[in-house]
Short mmCIF file of C-alpha atoms in Angstrom, two decimals:
data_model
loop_
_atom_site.label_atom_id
_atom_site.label_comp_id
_atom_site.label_asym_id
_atom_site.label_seq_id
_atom_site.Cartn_x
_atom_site.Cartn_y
_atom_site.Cartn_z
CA UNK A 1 -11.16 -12.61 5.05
CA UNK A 2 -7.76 -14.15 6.13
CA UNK A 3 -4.69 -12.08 4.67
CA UNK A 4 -1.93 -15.10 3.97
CA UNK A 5 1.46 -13.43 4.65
CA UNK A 6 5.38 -14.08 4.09
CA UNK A 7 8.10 -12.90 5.74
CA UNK A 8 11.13 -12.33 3.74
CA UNK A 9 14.23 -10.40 6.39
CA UNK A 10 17.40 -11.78 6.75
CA UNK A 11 16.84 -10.94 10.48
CA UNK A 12 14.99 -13.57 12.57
CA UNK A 13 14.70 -11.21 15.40
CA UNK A 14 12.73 -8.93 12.76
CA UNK A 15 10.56 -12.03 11.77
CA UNK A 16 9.45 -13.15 15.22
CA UNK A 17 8.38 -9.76 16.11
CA UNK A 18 6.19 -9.18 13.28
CA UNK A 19 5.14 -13.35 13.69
CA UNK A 20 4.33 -12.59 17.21
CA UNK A 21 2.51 -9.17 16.26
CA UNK A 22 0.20 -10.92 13.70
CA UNK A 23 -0.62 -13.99 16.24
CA UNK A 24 -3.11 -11.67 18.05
CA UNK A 25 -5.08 -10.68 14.64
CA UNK A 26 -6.83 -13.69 13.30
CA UNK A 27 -7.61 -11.71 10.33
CA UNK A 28 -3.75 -11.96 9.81
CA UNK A 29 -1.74 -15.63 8.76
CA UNK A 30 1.72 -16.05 8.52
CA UNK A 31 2.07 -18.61 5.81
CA UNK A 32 5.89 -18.59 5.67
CA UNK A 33 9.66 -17.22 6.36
CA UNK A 34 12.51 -16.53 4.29
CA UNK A 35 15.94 -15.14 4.91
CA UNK A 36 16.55 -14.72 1.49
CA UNK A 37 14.84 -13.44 -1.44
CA UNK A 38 15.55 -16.70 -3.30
CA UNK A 39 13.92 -18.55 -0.51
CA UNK A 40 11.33 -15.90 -0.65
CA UNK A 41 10.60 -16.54 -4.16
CA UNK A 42 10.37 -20.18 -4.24
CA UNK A 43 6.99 -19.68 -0.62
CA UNK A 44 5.52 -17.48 -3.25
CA UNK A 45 5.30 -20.41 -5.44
CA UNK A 46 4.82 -22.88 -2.87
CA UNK A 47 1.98 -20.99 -0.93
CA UNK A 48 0.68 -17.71 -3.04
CA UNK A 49 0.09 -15.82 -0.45
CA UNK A 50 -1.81 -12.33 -0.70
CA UNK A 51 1.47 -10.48 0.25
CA UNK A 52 5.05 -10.90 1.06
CA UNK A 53 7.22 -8.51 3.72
CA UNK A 54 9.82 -8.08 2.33
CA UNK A 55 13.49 -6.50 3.28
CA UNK A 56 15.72 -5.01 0.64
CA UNK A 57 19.21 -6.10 1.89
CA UNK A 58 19.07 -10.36 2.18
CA UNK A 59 22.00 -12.22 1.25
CA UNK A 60 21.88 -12.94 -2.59
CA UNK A 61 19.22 -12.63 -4.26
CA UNK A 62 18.03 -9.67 -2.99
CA UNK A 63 14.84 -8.54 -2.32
CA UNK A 64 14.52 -6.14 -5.40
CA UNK A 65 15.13 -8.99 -7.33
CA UNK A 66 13.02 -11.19 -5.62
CA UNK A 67 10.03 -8.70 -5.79
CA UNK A 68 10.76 -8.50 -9.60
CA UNK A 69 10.55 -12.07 -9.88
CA UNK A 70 7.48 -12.44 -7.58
CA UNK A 71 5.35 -9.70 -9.62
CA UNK A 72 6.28 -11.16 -12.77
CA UNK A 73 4.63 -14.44 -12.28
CA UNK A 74 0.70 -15.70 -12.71
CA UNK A 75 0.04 -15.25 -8.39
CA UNK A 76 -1.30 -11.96 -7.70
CA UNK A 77 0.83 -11.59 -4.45
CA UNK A 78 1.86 -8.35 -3.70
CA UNK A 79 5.26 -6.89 -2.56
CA UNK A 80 5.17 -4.49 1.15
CA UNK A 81 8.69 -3.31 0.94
CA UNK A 82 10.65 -2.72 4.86
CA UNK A 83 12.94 -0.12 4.05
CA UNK A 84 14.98 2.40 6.16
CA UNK A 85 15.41 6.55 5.37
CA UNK A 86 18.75 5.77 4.13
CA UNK A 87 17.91 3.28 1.16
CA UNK A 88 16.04 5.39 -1.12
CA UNK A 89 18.33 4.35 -3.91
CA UNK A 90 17.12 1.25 -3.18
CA UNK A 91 13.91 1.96 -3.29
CA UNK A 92 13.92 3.54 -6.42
CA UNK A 93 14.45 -0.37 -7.65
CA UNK A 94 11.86 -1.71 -5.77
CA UNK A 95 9.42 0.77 -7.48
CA UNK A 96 10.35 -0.59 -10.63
CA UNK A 97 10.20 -3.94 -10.00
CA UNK A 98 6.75 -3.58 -8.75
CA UNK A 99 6.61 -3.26 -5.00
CA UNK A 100 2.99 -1.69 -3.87
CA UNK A 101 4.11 -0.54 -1.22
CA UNK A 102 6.97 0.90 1.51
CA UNK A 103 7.32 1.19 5.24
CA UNK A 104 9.74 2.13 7.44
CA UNK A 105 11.36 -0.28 9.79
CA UNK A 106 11.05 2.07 12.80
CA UNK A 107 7.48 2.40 12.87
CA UNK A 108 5.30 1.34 15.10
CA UNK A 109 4.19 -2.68 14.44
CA UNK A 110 0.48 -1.24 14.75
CA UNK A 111 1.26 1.09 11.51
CA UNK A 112 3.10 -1.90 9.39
CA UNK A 113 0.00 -4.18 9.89
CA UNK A 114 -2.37 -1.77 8.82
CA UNK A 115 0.00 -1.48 5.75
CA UNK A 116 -0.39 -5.06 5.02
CA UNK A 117 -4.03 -4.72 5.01
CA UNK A 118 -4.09 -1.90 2.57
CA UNK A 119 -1.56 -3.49 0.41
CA UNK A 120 -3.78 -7.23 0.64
CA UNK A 121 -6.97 -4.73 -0.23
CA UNK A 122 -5.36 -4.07 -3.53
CA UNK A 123 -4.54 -0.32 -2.93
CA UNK A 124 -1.09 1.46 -2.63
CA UNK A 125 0.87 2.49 0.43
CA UNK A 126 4.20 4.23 1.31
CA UNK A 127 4.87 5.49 5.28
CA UNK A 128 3.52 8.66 5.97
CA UNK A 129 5.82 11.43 5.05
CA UNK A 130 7.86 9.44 2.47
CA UNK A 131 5.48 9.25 0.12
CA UNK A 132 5.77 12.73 -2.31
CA UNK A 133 9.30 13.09 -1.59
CA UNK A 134 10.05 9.07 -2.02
CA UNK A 135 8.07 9.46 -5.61
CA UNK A 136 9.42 13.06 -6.79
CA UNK A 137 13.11 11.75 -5.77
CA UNK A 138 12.55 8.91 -7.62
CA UNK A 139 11.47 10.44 -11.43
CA UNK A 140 14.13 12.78 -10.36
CA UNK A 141 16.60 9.75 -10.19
CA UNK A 142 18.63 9.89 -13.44
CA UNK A 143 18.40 6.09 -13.41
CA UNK A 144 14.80 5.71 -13.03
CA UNK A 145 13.63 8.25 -15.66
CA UNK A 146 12.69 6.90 -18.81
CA UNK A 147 15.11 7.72 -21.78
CA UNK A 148 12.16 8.57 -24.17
CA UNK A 149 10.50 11.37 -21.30
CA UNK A 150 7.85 12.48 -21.41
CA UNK A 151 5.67 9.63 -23.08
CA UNK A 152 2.25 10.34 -25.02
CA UNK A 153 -0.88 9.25 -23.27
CA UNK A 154 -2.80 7.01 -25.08
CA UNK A 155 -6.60 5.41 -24.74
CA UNK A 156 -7.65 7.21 -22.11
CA UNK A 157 -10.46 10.13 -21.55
CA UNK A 158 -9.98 13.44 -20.78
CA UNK A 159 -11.64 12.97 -17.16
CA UNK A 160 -9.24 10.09 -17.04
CA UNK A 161 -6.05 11.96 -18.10
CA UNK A 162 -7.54 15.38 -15.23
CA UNK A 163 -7.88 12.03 -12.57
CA UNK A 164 -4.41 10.51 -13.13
CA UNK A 165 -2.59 14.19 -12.91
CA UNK A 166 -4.83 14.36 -9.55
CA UNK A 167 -3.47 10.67 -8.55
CA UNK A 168 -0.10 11.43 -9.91
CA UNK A 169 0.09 14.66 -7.42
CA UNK A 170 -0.88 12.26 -4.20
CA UNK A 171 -4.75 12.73 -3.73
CA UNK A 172 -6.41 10.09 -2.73
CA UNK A 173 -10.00 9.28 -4.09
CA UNK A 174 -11.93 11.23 -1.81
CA UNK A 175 -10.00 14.03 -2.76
CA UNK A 176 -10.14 13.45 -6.25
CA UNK A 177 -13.73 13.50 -6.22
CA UNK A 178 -13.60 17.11 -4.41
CA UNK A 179 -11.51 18.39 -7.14
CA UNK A 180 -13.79 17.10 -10.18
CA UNK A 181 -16.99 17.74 -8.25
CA UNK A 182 -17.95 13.91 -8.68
CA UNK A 183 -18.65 11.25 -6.27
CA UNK A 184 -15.95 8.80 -4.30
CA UNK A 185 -17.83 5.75 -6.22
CA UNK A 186 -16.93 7.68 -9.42
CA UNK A 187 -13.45 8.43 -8.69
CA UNK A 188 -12.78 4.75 -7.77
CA UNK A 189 -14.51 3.43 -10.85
CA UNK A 190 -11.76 6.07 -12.94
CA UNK A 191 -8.92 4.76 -10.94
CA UNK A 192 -9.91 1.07 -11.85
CA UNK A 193 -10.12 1.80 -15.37
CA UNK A 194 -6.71 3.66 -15.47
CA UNK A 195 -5.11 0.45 -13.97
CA UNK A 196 -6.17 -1.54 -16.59
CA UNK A 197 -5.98 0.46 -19.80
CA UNK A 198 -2.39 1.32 -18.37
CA UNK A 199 -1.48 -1.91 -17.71
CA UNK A 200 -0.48 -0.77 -14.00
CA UNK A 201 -0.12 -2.71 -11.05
CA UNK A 202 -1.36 -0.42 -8.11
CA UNK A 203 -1.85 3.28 -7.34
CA UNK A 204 1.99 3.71 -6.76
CA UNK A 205 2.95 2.70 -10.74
CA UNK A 206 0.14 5.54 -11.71
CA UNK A 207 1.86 8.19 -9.92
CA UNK A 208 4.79 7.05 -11.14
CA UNK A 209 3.14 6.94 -15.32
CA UNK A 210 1.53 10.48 -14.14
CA UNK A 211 5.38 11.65 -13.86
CA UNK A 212 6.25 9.83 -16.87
CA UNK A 213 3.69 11.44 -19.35
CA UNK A 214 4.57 14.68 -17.89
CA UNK A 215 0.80 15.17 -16.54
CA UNK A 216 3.13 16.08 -13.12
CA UNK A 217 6.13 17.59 -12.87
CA UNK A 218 8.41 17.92 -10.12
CA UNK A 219 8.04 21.27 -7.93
CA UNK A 220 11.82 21.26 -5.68
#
């Protein structure tokens, strides 16, 4: 299956690399380039592709915005955010506005494809390393915290409430299914349903409704 990609940086020099990079994986299209998130936007709706790369700081619109606007309309594209050690409060944004995922611009070209693919697959990703302290920092952000914290949980089991504290602490499914003593297939199949019944984009808004229902708490 062909992964159709955009690439929104305000850098050409970043956009030929990754063009170049993704010319020698046919599983891997480049359907478009923006420079800014407005221009970004507007490929979405020209080409819905499966996901867009997409910088933070573009001129104008940028690409918190953009990712906003991108996951609030009918395609099912999904947002792979380039960010840079520096920008968490940027990030913090782009979590809200629906990003699925977040990579660092200074790692290796081999790592940010494979990120595309996970993101394309459906599933989650932030760099290695960023990922507990990127989430903890941002429920700990006093912008980003709810004002009505914790929420209640509501319509979900009691194995599904014990497998989205388990998500919202970083497992991953294989892990999961160690903890509960259940199969991977099973602990997939409980992810699933907790995206829909909570209305949640990817694996990255769980963790974040995890924090928010006080199923996890923050351990500094």
């Amino acid at each position: 299956m062909t992964v159709r990609v955009v690439l929104a940086d305000d850098q050409p020099l970043v956009r030929s690399g990754l063009r170049v990079l993704m010319a020698d994986h046919s599983e891997l299209e480049v359907v478009g380039e923006a420079g800014t998130g407005a221009e970004a936007v507007q490929l979405v709706r020209d080409t819905s592709p499966d996901v867009v790369v997409m910088d933070i700081r573009m001129p104008g619109m940028d690409g918190i915005e953009a990712t906003r606007q991108i996951t609030a309309g009918p395609a099912s594209t999904r947002v792979l955010v380039l960010t840079t050690f520096d920008e968490d409060d940027h990030v913090y944004g782009a979590l809200r506005a629906g990003a699925s995922g977040f990579v660092v611009k200074d790692m290796a070209l081999d790592d940010i494809l494979a990120a595309i693919r996970v993101v394309a697959a459906g599933d989650a990703l932030i760099a290695p390393g960023v990922t507990r302290r990127l989430i903890a920092d941002f429920i700990g952000h006093p912008a980003a915290v709810p004002a009505r914290f914790p929420r209640p949980v509501e319509g979900i089991t009691e194995r599904e409430r014990e497998v989205l504290t388990l998500v919202g602490r970083g497992r991953s499914n294989t892990e999961i299914a160690e903890d509960l003593f259940i199969t991977v297939a099973t602990a997939k199949s409980h992810v699933s349903r907790l995206l829909t019944k909570l209305s949640a984009r990817d694996r990255v808004q769980l963790v974040i409704t995890a924090y928010e229902m006080g199923l996890v708490t923050l351990s500094r």
